[in-house]
Coordinates of C-alpha atoms and ligand atoms in Angstrom, one line a residue:
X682 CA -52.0 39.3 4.0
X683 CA -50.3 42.5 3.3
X684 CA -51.6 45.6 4.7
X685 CA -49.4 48.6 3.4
X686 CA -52.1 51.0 1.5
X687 CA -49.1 52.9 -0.3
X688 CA -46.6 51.8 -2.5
X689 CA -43.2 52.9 -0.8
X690 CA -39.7 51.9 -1.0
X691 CA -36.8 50.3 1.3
X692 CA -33.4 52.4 1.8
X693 CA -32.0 50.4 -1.1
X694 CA -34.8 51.6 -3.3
X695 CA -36.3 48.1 -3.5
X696 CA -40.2 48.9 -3.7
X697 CA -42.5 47.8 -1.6
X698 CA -46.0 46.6 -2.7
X699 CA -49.4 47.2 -1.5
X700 CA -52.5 44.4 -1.1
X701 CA -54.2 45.2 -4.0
X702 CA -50.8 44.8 -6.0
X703 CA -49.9 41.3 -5.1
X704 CA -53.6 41.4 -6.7
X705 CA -52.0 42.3 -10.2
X706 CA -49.5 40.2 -9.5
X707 CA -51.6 37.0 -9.1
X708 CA -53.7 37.3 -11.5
X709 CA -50.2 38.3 -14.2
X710 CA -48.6 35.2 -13.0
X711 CA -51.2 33.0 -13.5
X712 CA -51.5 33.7 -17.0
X713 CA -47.7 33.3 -17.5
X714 CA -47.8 29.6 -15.9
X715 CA -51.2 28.5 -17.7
X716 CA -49.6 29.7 -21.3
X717 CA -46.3 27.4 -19.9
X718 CA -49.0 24.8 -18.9
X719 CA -50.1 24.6 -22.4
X720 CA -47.0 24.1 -23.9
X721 CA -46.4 20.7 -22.1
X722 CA -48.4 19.0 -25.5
X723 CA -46.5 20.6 -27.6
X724 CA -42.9 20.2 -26.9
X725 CA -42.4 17.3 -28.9
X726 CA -39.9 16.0 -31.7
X727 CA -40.1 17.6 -34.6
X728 CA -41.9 21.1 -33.8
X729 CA -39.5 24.2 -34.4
X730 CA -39.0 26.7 -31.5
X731 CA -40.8 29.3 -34.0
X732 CA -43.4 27.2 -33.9
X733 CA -43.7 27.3 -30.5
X734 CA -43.2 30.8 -29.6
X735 CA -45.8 31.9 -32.9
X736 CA -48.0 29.4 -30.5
X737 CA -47.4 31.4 -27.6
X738 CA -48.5 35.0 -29.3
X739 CA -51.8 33.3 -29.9
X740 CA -52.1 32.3 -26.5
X741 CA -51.1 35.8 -25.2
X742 CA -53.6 37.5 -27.7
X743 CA -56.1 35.1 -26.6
X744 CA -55.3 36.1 -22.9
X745 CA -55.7 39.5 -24.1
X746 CA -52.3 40.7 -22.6
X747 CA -48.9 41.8 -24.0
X748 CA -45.9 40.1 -24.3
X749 CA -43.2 41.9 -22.5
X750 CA -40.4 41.0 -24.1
X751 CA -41.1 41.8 -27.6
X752 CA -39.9 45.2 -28.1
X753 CA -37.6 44.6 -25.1
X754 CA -34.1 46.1 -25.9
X755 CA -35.1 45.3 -29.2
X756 CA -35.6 41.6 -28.5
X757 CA -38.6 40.7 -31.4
X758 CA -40.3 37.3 -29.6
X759 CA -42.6 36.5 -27.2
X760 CA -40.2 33.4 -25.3
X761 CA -36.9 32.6 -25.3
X762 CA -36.2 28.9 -26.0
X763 CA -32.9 27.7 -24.6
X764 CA -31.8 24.0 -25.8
X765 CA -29.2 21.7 -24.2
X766 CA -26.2 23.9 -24.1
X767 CA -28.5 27.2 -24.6
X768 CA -28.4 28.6 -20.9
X769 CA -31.2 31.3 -21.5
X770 CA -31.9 34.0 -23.7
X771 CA -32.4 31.5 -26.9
X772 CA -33.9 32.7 -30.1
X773 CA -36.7 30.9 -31.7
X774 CA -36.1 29.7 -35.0
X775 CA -35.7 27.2 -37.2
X776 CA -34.8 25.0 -35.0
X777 CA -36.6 21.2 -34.8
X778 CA -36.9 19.6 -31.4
X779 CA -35.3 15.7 -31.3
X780 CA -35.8 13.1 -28.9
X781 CA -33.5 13.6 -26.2
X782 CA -33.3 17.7 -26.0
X783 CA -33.7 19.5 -22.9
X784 CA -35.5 23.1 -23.6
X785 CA -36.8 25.8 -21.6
X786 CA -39.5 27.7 -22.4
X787 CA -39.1 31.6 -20.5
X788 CA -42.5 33.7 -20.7
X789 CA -43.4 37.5 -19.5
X790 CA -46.4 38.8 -20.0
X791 CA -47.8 42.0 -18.6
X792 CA -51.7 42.0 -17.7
X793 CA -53.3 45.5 -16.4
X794 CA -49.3 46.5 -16.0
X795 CA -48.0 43.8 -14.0
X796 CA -45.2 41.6 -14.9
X797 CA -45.7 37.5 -14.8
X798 CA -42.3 35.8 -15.7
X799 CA -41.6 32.2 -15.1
X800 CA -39.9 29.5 -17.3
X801 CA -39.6 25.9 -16.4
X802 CA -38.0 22.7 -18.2
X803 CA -39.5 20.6 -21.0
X804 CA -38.0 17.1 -22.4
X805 CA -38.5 15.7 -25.7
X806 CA -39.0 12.0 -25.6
X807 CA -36.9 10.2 -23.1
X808 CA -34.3 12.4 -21.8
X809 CA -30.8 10.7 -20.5
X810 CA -30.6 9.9 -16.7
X811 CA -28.1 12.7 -16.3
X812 CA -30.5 15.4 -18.2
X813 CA -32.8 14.7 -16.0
X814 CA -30.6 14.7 -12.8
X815 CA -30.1 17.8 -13.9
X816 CA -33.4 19.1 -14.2
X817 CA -34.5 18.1 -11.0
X818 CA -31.4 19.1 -8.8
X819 CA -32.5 22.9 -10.5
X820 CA -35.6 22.8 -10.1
X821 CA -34.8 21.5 -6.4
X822 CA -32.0 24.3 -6.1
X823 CA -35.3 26.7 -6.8
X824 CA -37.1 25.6 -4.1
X825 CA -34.8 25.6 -1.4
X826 CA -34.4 29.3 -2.5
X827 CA -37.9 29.9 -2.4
X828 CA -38.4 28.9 1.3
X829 CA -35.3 31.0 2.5
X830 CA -38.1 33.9 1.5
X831 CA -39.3 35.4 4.7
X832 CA -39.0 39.1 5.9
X833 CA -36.5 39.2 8.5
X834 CA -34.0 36.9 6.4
X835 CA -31.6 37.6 3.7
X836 CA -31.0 37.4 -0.1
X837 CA -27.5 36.0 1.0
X838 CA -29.8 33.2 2.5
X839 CA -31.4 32.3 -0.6
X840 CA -28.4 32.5 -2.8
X841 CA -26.3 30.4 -0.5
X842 CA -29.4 27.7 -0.3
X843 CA -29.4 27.4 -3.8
X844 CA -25.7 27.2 -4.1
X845 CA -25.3 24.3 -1.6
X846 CA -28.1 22.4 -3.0
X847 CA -26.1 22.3 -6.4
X848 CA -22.7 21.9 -5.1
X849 CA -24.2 19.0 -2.9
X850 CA -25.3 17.1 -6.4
X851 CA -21.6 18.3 -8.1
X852 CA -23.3 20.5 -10.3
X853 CA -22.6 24.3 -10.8
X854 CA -24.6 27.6 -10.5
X855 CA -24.3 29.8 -13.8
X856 CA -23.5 33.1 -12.0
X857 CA -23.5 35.5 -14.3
X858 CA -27.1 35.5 -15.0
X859 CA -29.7 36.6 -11.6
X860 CA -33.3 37.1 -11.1
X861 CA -35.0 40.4 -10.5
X862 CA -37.0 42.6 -9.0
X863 CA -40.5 43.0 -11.0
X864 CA -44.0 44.6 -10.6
X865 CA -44.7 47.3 -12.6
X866 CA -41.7 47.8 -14.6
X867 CA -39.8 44.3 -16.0
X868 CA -36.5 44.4 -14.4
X869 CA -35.7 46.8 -11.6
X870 CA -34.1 46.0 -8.3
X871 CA -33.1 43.6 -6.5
X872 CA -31.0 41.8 -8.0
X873 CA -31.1 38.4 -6.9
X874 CA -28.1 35.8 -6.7
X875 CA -28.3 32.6 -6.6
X876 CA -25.0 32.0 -4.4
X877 CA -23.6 33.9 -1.9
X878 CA -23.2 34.0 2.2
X879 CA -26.1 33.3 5.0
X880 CA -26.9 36.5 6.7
X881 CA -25.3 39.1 3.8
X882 CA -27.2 41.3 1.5
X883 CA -31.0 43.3 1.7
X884 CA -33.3 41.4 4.2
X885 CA -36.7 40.5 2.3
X886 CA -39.8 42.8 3.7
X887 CA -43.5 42.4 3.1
X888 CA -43.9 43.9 -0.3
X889 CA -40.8 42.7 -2.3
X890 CA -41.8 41.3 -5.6
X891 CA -38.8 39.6 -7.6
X892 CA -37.6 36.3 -9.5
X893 CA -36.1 33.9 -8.4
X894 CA -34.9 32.1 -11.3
X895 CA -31.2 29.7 -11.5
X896 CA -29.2 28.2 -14.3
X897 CA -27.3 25.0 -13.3
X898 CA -24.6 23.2 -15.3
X899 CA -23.7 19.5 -15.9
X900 CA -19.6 20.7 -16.6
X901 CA -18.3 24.4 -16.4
X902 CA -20.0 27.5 -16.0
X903 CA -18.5 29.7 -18.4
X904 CA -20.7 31.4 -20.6
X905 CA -20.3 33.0 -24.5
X906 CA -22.6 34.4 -26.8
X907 CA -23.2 33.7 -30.4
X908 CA -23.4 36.8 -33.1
X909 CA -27.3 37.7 -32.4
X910 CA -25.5 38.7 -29.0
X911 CA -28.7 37.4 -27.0
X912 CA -27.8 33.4 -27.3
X913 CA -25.8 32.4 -24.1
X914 CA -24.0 29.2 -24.5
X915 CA -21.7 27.2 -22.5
X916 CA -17.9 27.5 -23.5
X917 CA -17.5 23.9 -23.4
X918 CA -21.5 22.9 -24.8
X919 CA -22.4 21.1 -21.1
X920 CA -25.9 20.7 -20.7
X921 CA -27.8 23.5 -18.3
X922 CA -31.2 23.9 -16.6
X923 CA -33.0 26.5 -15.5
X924 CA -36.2 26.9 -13.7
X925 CA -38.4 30.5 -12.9
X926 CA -41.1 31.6 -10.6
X927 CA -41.9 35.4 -9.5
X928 CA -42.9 35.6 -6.3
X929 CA -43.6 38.0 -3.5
X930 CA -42.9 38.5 0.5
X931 CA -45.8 38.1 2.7
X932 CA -46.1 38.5 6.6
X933 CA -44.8 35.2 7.4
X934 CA -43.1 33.9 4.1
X935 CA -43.9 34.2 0.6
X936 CA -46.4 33.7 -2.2
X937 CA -45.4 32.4 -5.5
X938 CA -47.5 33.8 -8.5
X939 CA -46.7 32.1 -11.4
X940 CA -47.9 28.1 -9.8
X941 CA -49.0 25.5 -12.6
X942 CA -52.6 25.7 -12.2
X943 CA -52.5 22.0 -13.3
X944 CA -49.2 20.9 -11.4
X945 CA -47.4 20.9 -14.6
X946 CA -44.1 22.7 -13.5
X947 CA -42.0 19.9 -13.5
X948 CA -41.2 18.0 -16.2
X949 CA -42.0 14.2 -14.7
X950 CA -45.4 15.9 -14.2
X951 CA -46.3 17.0 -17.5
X952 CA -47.1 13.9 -19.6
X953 CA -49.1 12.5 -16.8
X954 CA -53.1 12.9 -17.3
X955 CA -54.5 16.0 -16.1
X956 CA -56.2 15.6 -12.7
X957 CA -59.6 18.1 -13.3
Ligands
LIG1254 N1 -37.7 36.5 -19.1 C1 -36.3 36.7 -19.0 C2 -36.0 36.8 -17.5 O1 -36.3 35.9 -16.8 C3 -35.8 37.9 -19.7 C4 -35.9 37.8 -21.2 S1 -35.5 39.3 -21.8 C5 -35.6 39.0 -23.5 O2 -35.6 37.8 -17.0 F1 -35.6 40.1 -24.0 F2 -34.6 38.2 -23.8 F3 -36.7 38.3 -23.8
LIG1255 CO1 -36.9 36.8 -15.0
LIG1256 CO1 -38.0 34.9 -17.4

């Protein structure tokens, strides 16, 4: 494991972490995935996306951690709950679920000062083939990403993983929306593509916390947003995904923090019986 004892930072200013904070990172990631564990019961016809984000405040006061994104450039909730054509940043509301919607759930919280983010996909009842196509070729996409992460390779590597994984299935990559860098503050550098060129951009060293986090669309890629100016749709209403870990560079790869605790990060996981 990492052996820096100070807290420095890379010429591009990306900051590099010490042992003790992947620490704080662990243990702020697991408490992100558990609260997206326990909403796998819930997602269900009927149940309004207030509903479910008034659900997750009690879980996060329960946790005895803070929500970061309430307060967050004046953003007032504790998820954001994107549906079908939603691709992130959706407000809860009055909303009710029906049979056949795709949602994701996106949840930061901040224990001892550290940042967990993740989101992940839910479906209510049976989803269409293609929905689900979907979902997995994203959550797929996510993964090659993931194991691009090693120091000595590139954020170009990553991106352009993810970007051929899509394109492979005829899908598209959302660009204008990126993961981050995260630790102690919410959003801070890198930014991280999810397309781009093998070999181009920052190399990842031991130390680099960020998200890795991709929308994929079903049809085009353009995206607008409605009045509250947070909702971003797609021009033409296709259906998108969008799956989230935070993670962090080890020695000889990566670590991700924010794991299902009860393999519950995809959705053809979730209904099954919990193994304990
Ligand atoms: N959790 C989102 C992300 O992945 C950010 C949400 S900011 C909010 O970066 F203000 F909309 F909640
Ligand atoms: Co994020
Ligand atoms: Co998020």
């Amino acid at each position: 494991m990492k052996l820096l004892k100070r807290r420095s930072k890379t010429q591009d200013g990306i900051v590099l972490h010490t042992a003790s904070d992947f620490e704080g990172m662990r243990k702020a990631g697991h408490v992100a995935a558990q609260i997206l564990d326990d909403l796998c019961e819930r997602v269900v016809p009927g149940v309004t996306t207030a509903a479910l984000d008034r659900f997750v405040v009690s879980r996060i006061r329960a946790h005895k951690v803070k929500s970061a994104t309430i307060g967050y450039r004046g953003y007032r909730h504790a998820t954001c709950i994107s549906v079908n054509y939603v691709a992130c940043h959706g407000i809860p509301g009055s909303y009710r679920l029906v049979p056949g919607d795709i949602v994701n759930i996106d949840v930061t919280i901040i224990r001892d000062g550290w940042h967990g983010d993740s989101s992940r996909m839910y479906v209510v009842g049976k989803p269409k083939e293609a929905d689900l196509r979907l979902i997995q070729v994203t959550h797929d996409a996510l993964f090659r990403g993931l194991e691009q992460i090693r120091p000595g390779r590139t954020f170009g590597d990553l991106g352009s993983a993810v970007e051929a994984h899509v394109k492979k299935h005829h899908m598209a990559v959302v660009k204008i929306f990126s993961g981050h860098g995260l630790g102690r503050k919410f959003h801070q550098k890198p930014n991280v593509v999810h397309f781009g060129q093998p070999n181009e951009g920052p190399v990842f060293v031991e130390g680099m916390f960020f998200t890795v986090e991709p929308i994929v669309s079903l049809g085009d890629t353009e995206i607008i947003f409605r009045a509250d100016r947070w909702t971003a749709v797609t021009k033409d209403r296709s259906r998108t995904a969008q799956f989230e870990h935070t993670v962090g560079v080890t020695r000889d790869g990566m670590e991700i923090f924010t794991l299902s605790p009860t393999d519950r990060f995809h959705p053809t996981n979730y209904q099954l019986p919990v193994q304990v």
